[in-house]
mmCIF file of C-alpha atoms in Angstrom:
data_model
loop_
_atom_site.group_PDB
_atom_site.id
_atom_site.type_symbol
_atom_site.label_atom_id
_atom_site.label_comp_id
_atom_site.label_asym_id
_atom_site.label_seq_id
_atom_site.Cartn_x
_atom_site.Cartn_y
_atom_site.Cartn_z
ATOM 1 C CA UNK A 128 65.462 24.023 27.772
ATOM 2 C CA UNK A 129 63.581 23.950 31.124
ATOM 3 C CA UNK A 130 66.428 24.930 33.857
ATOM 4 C CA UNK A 131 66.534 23.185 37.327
ATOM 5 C CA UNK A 132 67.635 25.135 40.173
ATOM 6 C CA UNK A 133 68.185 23.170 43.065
ATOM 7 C CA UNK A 134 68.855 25.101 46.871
ATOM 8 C CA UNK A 135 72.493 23.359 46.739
ATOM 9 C CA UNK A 136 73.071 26.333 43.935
ATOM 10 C CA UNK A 137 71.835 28.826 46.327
ATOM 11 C CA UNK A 138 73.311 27.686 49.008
ATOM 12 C CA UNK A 139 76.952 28.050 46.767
ATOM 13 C CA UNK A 140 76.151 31.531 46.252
ATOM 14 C CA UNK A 141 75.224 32.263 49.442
ATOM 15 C CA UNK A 142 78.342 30.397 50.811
ATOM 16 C CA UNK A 143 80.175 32.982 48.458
ATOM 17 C CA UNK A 144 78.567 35.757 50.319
ATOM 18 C CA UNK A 145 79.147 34.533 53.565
ATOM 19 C CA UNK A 146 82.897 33.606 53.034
ATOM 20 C CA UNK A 147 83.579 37.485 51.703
ATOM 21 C CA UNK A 148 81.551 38.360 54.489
ATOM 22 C CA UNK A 149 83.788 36.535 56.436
ATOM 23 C CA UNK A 150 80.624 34.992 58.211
ATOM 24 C CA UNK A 151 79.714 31.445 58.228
ATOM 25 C CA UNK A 152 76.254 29.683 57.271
ATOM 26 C CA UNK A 153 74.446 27.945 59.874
ATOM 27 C CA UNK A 154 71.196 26.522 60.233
ATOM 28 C CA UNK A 155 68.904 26.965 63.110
ATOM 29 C CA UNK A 156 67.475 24.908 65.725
ATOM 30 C CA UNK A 157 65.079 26.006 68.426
ATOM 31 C CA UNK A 158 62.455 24.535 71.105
ATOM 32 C CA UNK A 159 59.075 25.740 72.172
ATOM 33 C CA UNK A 160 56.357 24.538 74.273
ATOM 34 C CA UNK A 161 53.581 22.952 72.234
ATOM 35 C CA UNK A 162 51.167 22.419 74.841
ATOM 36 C CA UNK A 163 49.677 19.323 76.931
ATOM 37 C CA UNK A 164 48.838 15.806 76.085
ATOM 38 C CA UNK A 165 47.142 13.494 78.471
ATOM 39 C CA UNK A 166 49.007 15.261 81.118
ATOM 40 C CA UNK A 167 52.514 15.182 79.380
ATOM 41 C CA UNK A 168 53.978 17.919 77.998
ATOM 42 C CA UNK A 169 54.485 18.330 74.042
ATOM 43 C CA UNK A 170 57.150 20.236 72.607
ATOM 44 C CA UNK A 171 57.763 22.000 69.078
ATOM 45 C CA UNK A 172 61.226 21.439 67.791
ATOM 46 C CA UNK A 173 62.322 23.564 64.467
ATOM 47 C CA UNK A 174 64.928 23.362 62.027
ATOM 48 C CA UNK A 175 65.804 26.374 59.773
ATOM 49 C CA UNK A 176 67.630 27.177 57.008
ATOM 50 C CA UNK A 177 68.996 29.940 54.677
ATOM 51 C CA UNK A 178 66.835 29.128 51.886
ATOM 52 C CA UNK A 179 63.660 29.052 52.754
ATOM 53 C CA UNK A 180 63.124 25.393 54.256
ATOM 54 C CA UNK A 181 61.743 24.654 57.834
ATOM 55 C CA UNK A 182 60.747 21.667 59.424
ATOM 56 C CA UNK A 183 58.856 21.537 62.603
ATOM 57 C CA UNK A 184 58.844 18.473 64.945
ATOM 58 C CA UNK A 185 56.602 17.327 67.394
ATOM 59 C CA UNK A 186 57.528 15.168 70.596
ATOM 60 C CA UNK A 187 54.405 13.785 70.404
ATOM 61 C CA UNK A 188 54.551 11.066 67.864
ATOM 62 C CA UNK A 189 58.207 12.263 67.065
ATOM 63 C CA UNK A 190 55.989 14.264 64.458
ATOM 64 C CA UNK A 191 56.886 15.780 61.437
ATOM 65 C CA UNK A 192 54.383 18.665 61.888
ATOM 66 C CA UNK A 193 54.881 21.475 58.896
ATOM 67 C CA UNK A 194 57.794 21.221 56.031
ATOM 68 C CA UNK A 195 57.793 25.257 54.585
ATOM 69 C CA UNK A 196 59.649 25.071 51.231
ATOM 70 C CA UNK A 197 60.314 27.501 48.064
ATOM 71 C CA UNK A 198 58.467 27.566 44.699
ATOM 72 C CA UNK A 199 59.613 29.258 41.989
ATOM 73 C CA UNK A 200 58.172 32.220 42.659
ATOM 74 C CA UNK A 201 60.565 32.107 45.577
ATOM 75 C CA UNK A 202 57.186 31.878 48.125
ATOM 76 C CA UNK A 203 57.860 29.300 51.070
ATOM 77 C CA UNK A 204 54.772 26.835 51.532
ATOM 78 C CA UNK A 205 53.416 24.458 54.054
ATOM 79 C CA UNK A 206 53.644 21.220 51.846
ATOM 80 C CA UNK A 207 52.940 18.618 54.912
ATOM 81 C CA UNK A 208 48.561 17.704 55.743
ATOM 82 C CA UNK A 209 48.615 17.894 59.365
ATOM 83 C CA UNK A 210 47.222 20.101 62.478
ATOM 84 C CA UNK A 211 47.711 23.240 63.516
ATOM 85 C CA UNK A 212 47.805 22.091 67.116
ATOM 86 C CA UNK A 213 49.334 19.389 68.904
ATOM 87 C CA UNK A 214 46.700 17.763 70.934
ATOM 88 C CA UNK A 215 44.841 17.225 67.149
ATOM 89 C CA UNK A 216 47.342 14.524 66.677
ATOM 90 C CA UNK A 217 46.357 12.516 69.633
ATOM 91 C CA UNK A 218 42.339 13.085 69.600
ATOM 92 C CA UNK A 219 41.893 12.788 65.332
ATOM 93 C CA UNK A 220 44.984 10.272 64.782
ATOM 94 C CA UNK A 221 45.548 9.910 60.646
ATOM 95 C CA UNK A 222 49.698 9.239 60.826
ATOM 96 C CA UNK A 223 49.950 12.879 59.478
ATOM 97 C CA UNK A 224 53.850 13.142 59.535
ATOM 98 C CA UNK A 225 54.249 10.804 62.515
ATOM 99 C CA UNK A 226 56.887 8.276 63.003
ATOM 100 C CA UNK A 227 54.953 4.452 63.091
ATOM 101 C CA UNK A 228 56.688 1.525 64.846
ATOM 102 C CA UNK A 229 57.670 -0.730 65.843
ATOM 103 C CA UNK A 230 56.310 -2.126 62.530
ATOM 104 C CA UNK A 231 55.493 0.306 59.765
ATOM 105 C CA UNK A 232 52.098 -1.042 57.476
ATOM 106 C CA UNK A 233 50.555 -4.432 57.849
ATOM 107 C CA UNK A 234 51.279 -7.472 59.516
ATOM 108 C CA UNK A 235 48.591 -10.354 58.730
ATOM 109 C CA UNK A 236 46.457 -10.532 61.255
ATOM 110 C CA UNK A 237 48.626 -9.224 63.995
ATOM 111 C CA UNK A 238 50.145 -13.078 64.473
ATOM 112 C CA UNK A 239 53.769 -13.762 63.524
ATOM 113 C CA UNK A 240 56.471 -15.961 65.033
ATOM 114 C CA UNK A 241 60.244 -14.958 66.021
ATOM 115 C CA UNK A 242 62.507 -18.751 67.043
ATOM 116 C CA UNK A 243 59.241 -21.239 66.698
ATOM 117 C CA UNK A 244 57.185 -18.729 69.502
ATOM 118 C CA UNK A 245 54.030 -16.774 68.231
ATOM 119 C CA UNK A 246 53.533 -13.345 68.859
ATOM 120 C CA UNK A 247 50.116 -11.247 68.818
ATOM 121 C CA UNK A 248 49.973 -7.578 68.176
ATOM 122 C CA UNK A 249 46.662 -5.393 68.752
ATOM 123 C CA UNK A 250 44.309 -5.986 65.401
ATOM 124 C CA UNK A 251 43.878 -2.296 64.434
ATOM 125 C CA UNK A 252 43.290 -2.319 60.694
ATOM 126 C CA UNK A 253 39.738 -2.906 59.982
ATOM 127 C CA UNK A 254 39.673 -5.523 62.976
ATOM 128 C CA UNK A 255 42.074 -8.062 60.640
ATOM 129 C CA UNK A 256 45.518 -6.507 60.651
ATOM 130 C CA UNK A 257 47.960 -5.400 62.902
ATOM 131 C CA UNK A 258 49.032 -1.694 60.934
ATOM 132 C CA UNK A 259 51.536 0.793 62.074
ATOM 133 C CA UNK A 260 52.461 -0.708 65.166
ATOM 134 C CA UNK A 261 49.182 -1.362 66.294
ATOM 135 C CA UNK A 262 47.728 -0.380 69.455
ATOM 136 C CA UNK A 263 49.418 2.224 71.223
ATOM 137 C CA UNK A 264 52.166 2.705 68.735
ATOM 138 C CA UNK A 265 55.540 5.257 68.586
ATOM 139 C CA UNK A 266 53.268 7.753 66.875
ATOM 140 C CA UNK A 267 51.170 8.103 70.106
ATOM 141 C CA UNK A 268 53.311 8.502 72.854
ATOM 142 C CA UNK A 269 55.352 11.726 73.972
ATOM 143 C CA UNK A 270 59.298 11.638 72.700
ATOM 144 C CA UNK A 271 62.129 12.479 75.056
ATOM 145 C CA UNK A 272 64.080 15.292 73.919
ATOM 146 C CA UNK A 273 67.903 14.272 73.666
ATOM 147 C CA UNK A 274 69.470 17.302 71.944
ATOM 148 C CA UNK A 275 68.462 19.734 69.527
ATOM 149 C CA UNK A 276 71.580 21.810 68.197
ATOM 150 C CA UNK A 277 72.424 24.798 65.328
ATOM 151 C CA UNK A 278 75.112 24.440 63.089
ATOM 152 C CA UNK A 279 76.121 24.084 59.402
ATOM 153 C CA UNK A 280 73.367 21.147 59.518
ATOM 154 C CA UNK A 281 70.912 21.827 62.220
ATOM 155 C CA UNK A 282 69.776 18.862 64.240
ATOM 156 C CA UNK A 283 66.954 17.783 66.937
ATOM 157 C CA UNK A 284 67.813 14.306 68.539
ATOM 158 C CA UNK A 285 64.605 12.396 70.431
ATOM 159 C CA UNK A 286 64.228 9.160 72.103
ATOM 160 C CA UNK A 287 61.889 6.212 73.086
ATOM 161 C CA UNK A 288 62.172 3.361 75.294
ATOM 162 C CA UNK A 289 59.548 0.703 74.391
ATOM 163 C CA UNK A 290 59.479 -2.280 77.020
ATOM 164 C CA UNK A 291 59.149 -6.329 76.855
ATOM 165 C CA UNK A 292 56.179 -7.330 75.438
ATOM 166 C CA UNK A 293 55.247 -3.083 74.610
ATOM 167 C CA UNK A 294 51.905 -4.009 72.211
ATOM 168 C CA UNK A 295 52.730 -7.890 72.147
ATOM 169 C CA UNK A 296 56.406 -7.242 70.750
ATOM 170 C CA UNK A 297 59.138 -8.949 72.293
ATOM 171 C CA UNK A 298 62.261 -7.029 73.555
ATOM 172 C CA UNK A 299 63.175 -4.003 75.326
ATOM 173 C CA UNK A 300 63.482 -1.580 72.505
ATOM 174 C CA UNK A 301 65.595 1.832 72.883
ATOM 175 C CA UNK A 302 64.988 3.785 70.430
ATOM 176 C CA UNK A 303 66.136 7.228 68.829
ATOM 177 C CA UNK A 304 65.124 9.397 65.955
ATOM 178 C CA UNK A 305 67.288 11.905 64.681
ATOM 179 C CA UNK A 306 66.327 15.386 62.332
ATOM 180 C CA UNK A 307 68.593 16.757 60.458
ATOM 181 C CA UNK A 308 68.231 19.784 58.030
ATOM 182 C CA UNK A 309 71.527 21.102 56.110
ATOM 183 C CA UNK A 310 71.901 24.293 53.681
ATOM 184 C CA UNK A 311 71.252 22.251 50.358
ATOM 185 C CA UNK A 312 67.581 21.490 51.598
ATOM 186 C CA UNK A 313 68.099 17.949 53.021
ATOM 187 C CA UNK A 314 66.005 16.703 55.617
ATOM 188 C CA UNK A 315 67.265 14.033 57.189
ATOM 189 C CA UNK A 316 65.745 11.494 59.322
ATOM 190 C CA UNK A 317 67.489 8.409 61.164
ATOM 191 C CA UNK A 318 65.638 5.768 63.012
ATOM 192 C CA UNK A 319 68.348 3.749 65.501
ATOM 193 C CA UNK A 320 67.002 1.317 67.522
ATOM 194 C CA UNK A 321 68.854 -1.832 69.985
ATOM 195 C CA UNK A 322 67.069 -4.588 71.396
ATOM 196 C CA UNK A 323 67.800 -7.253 74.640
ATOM 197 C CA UNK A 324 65.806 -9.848 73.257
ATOM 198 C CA UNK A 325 65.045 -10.441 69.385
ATOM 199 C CA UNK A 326 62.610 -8.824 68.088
ATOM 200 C CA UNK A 327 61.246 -7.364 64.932
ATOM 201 C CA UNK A 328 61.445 -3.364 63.432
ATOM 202 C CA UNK A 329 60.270 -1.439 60.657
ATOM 203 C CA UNK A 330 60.066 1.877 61.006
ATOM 204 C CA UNK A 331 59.713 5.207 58.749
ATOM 205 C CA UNK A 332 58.418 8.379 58.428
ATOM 206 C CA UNK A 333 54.239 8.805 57.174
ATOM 207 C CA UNK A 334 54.425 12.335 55.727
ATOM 208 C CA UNK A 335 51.673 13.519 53.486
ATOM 209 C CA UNK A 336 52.852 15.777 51.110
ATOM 210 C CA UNK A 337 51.250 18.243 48.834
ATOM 211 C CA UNK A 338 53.920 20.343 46.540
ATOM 212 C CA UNK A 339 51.230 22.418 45.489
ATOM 213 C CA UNK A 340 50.993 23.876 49.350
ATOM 214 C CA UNK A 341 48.819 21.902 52.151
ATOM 215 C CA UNK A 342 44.936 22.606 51.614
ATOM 216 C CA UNK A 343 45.380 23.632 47.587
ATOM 217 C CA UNK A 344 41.821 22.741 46.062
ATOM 218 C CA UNK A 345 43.965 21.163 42.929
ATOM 219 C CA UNK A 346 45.049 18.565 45.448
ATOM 220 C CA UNK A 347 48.224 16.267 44.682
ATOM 221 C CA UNK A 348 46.980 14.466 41.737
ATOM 222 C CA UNK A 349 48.767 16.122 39.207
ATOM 223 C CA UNK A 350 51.568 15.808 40.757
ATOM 224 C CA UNK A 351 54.774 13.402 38.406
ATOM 225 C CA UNK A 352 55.899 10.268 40.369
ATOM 226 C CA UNK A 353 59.207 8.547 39.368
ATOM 227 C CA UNK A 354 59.547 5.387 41.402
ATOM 228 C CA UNK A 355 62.676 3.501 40.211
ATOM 229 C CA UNK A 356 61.677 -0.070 40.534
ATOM 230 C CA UNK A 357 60.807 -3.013 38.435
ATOM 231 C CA UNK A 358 58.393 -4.876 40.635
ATOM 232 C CA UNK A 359 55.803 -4.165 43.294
ATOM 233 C CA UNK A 360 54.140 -6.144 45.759
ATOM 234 C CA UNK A 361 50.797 -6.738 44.819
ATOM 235 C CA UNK A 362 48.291 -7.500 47.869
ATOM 236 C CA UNK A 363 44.676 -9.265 48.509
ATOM 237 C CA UNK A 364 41.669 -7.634 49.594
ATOM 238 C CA UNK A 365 42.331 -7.305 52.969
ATOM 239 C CA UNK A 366 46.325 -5.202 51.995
ATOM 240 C CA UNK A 367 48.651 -7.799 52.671
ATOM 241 C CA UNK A 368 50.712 -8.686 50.048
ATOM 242 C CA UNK A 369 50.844 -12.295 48.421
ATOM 243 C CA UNK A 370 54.479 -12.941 48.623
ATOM 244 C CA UNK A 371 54.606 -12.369 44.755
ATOM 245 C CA UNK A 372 57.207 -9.371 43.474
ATOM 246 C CA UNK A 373 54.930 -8.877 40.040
ATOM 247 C CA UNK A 374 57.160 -6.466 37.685
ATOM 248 C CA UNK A 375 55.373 -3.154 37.178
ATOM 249 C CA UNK A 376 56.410 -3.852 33.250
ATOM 250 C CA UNK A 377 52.652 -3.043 31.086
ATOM 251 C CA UNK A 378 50.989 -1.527 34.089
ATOM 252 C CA UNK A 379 49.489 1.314 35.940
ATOM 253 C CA UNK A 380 52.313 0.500 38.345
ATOM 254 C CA UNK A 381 54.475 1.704 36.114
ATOM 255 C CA UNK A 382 56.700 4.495 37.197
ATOM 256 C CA UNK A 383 60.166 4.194 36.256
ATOM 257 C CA UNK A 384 59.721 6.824 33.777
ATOM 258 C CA UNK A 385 58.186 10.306 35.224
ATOM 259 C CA UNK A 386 54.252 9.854 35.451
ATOM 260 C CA UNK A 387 51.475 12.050 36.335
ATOM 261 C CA UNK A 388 49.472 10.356 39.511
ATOM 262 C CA UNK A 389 45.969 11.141 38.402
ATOM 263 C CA UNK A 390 47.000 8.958 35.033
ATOM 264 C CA UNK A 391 46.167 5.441 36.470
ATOM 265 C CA UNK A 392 44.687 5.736 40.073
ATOM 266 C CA UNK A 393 41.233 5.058 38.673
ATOM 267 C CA UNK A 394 41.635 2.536 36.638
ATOM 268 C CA UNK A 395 39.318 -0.014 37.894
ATOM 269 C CA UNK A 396 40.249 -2.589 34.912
ATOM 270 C CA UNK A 397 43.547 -3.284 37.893
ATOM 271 C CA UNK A 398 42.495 -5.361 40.414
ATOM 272 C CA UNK A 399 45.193 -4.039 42.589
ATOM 273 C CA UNK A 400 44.176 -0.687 42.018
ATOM 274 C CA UNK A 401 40.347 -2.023 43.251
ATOM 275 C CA UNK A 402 42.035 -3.316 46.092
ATOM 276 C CA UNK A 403 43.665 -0.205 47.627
ATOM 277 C CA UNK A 404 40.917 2.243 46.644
ATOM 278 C CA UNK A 405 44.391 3.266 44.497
ATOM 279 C CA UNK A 406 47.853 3.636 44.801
ATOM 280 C CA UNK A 407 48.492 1.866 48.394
ATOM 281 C CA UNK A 408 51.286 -0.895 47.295
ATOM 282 C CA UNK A 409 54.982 -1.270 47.974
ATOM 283 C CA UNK A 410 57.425 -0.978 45.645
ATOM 284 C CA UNK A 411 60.715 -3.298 45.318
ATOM 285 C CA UNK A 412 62.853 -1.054 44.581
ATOM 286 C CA UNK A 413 65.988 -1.872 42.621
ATOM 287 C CA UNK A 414 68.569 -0.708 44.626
ATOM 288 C CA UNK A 415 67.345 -3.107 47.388
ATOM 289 C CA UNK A 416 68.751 -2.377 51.125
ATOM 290 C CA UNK A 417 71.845 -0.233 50.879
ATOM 291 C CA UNK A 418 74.298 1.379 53.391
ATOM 292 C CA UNK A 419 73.703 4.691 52.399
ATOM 293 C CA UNK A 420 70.898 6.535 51.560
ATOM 294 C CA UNK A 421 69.612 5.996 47.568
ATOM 295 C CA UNK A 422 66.726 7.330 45.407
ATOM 296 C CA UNK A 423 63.025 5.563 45.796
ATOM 297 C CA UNK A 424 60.906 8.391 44.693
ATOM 298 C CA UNK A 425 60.813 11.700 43.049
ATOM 299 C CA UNK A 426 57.854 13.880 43.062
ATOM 300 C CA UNK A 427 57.335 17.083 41.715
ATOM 301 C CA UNK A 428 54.510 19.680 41.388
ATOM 302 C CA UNK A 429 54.491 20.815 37.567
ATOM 303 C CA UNK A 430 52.844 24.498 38.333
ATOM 304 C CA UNK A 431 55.059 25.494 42.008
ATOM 305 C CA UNK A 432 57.908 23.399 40.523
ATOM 306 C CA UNK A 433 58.523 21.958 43.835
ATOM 307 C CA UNK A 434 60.520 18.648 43.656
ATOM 308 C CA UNK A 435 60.831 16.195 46.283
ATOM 309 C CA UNK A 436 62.959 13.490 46.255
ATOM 310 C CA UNK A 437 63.176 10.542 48.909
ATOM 311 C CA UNK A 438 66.417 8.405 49.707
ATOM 312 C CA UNK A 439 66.613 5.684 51.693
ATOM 313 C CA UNK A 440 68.655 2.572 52.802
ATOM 314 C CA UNK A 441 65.499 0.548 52.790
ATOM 315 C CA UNK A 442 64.509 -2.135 49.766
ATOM 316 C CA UNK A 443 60.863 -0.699 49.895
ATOM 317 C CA UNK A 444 58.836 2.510 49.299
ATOM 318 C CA UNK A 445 55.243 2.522 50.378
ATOM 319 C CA UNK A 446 53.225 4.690 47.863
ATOM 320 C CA UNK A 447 50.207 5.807 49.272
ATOM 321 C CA UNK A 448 47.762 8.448 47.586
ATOM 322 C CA UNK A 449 45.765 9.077 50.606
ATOM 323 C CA UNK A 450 42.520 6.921 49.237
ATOM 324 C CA UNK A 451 41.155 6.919 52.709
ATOM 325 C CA UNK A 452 40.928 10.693 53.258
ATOM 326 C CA UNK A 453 37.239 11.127 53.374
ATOM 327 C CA UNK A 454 36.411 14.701 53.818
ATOM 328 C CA UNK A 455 35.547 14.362 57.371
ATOM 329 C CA UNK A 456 39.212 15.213 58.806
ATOM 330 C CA UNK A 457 39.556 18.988 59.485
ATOM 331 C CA UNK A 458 43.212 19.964 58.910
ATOM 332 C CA UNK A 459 45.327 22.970 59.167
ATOM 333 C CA UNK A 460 43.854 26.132 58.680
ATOM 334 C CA UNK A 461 40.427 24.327 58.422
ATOM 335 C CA UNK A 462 40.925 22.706 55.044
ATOM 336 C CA UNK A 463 38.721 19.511 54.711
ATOM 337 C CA UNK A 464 40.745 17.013 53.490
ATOM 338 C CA UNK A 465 39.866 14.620 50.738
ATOM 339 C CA UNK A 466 40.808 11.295 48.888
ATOM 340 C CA UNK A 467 44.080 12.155 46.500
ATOM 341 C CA UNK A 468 45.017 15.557 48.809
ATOM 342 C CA UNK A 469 47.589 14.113 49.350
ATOM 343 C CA UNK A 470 50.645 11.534 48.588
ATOM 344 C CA UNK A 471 52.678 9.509 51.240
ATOM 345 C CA UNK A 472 56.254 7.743 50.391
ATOM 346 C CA UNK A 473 57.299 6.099 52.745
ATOM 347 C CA UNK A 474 60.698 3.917 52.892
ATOM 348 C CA UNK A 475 60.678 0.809 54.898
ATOM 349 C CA UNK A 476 61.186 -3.134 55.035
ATOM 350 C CA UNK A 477 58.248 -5.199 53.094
ATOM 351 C CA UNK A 478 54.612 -5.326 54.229
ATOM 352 C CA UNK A 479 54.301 -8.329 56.429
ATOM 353 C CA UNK A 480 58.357 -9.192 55.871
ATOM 354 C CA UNK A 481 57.667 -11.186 59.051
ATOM 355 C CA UNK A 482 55.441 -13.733 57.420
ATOM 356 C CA UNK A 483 57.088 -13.847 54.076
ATOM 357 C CA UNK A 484 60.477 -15.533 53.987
ATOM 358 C CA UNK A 485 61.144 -14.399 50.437
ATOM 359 C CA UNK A 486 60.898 -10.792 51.710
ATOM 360 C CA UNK A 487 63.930 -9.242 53.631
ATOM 361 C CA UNK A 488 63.738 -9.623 57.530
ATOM 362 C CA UNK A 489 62.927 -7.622 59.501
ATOM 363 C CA UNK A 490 64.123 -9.499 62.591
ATOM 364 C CA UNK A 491 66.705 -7.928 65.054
ATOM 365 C CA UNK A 492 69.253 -9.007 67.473
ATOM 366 C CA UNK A 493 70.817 -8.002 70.630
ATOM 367 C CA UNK A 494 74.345 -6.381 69.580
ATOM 368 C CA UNK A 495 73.098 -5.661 66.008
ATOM 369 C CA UNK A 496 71.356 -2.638 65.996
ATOM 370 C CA UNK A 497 68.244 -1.347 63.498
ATOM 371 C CA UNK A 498 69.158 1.621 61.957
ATOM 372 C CA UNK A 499 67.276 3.193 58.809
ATOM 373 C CA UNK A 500 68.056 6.826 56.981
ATOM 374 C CA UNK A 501 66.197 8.420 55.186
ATOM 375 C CA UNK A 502 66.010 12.015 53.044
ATOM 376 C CA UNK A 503 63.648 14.231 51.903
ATOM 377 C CA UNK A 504 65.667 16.523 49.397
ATOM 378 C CA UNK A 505 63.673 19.558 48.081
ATOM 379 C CA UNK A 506 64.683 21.485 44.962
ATOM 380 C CA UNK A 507 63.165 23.657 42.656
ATOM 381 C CA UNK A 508 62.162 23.133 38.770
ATOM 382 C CA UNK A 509 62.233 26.548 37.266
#
């Protein structure tokens, strides 16, 4: 019988140490400079704790920059594609960890209407939608620095105001994000955001993880997806979905039980699959939106025994398998990264919600505040 050891049962023997120790376990959180960007100045934020984990943050782009976690050799890895340095964020822009708004993935053509007025957002998505924001979005502008404190959970607070009409959105939009890393190997991210106008948000995180370690030649295809949902939202040629929630029941989309990636992300007989060059699809996840954070995805590397699991209080998760990576990126420590390096899951509303009334709004209101949490929990299979 295969055992799992997650960090929560080190942390309870540590805890035992500390408390006949008489000490007391805290995780760290520091700030550094990082650098310049067009003029601004970029910090590095970093969270530490006892058992191995560290995540660093980047003002720019309120970045999730490197993730270091255990294997079961006990060896701490990089398991984030990225850059080594800042200002590689802002001159080869891929979404590498960043955090996208004010709408995360597509909107149809940029165009949606909020109270019978129509809207137009910059067209950045192979000059036919509006993706990530669009334009000049959260992931390219320099975060305020709120607070960034040590304690039993170590936390980095940062903040954005986007004004009236900021990339064709309406509203004044205040907006914080909020790190968190505890002793049991939770990262925890919180996207708060209040409006004077109504408007519409979707925001999440776009890590791309590889368990294996960032840059491993074996890449993240072997890597074993659950997803626990019984319909996904398939899309047309151009990524937006059709409105349709088709259950994943028959079909390479099929990941309620644990599934290696590699297993159905060439199977050209799937039209979806065709489509997104792979897995790039939302899933409807069962749990739909919650108040506290729930499972949407667990991933785990079968050879480091790295496990991964993402909660969220979102109905969605965004499965992407990086099928744009083309080689021509240079990443940390100069690997060249390629299509399947590496796999994104990212929690959020649906894909064009704004244009689908079926789907869950999106919209938000002065007085009721956006707020989304999400966790990356790491453990190890052993």
């Amino acid at each position: 019988m295969r055992k799992v050891v997650t960090l929560k049962t080190a942390l309870s023997y540590a805890l035992a140490l500390s408390l006949a120790s008489g000490t007391a376990l805290a995780a760290e959180a520091s700030r550094a400079p990082a650098g310049t960007i067009d003029g601004a100045a970029v910090e590095t934020l970093t969270l530490t704790n006892g058992q191995g984990v560290t995540a660093k943050i980047l003002t720019y782009g309120a970045t999730l920059q490197s993730l270091m976690a255990p294997g079961k050799d006990g060896q701490s890895m990089d398991v984030l594609l990225g850059y080594d340095d800042a200002k590689d964020y802002a001159d080869h822009p891929n979404y590498f960890g960043v955090t996208v708004g004010r709408y995360a993935n597509r909107i149809a053509g940029g165009k949606f209407s909020l109270d019978g007025k129509a809207y137009q957002l910059p067209v950045n998505d192979n000059d036919v939608n509006s993706l990530h924001g669009g334009g000049k979005g959260f992931d390219k502008q320099v975060w305020k620095v709120v607070s960034v404190k040590s304690g039993p959970t170590a936390k980095a607070v940062l903040a954005l105001t986007s004004p009236d009409g900021d990339a064709g959105y309406p509203g004044k939009l205040d907006v914080t994000v909020t790190y968190t890393l505890d002793e049991s190997g939770n990262l925890g991210i919180a996207f708060d955001a209040k409006t004077d106008k109504p408007t519409i948000v979707n925001m999440t995180n776009h890590a791309i993880f590889n368990l294996a370690g960032e840059g491993s030649p074996e890449g993240a295809l072997g890597h074993v997806l659950t997803i626990p949902a019984k319909a996904f939202t398939p899309v047309d040629a151009n990524l937006i979905p059709t409105g349709e929630l088709k259950p994943v029941d028959g079909s390479v989309f099929d990941f309620r039980m644990p599934r290696r990636v590699a297993d159905g992300i060439r199977d050209g007989r799937d039209q979806q699959i065709v489509y997104g060059r792979g897995y790039d699809h939302n899933w409807a996840l069962d749990k739909g939106a919650t108040r506290t954070p729930e499972l949407a995805a667990r991933l785990e590397d079968p050879v480091s025994g790295r496990v991964l699991e993402v909660l969220t209080t979102e109905p969605g998760v965004q499965f992407y398998a990086g099928n744009f990576l083309d080689g021509t990126l240079v990443g940390k420590g100069g690997h060249l990264y390629r299509m399947g390096d590496g796999i994104a899951l990212e929690p959020q509303k649906f894909p064009d919600a704004p244009n689908k009334p079926s789907f869950l709004s999106a919209r938000v209101d002065p007085g009721k505040p956006y707020h989304h949490q999400m966790i990356y929990r790491l453990s190890v299979k052993r």
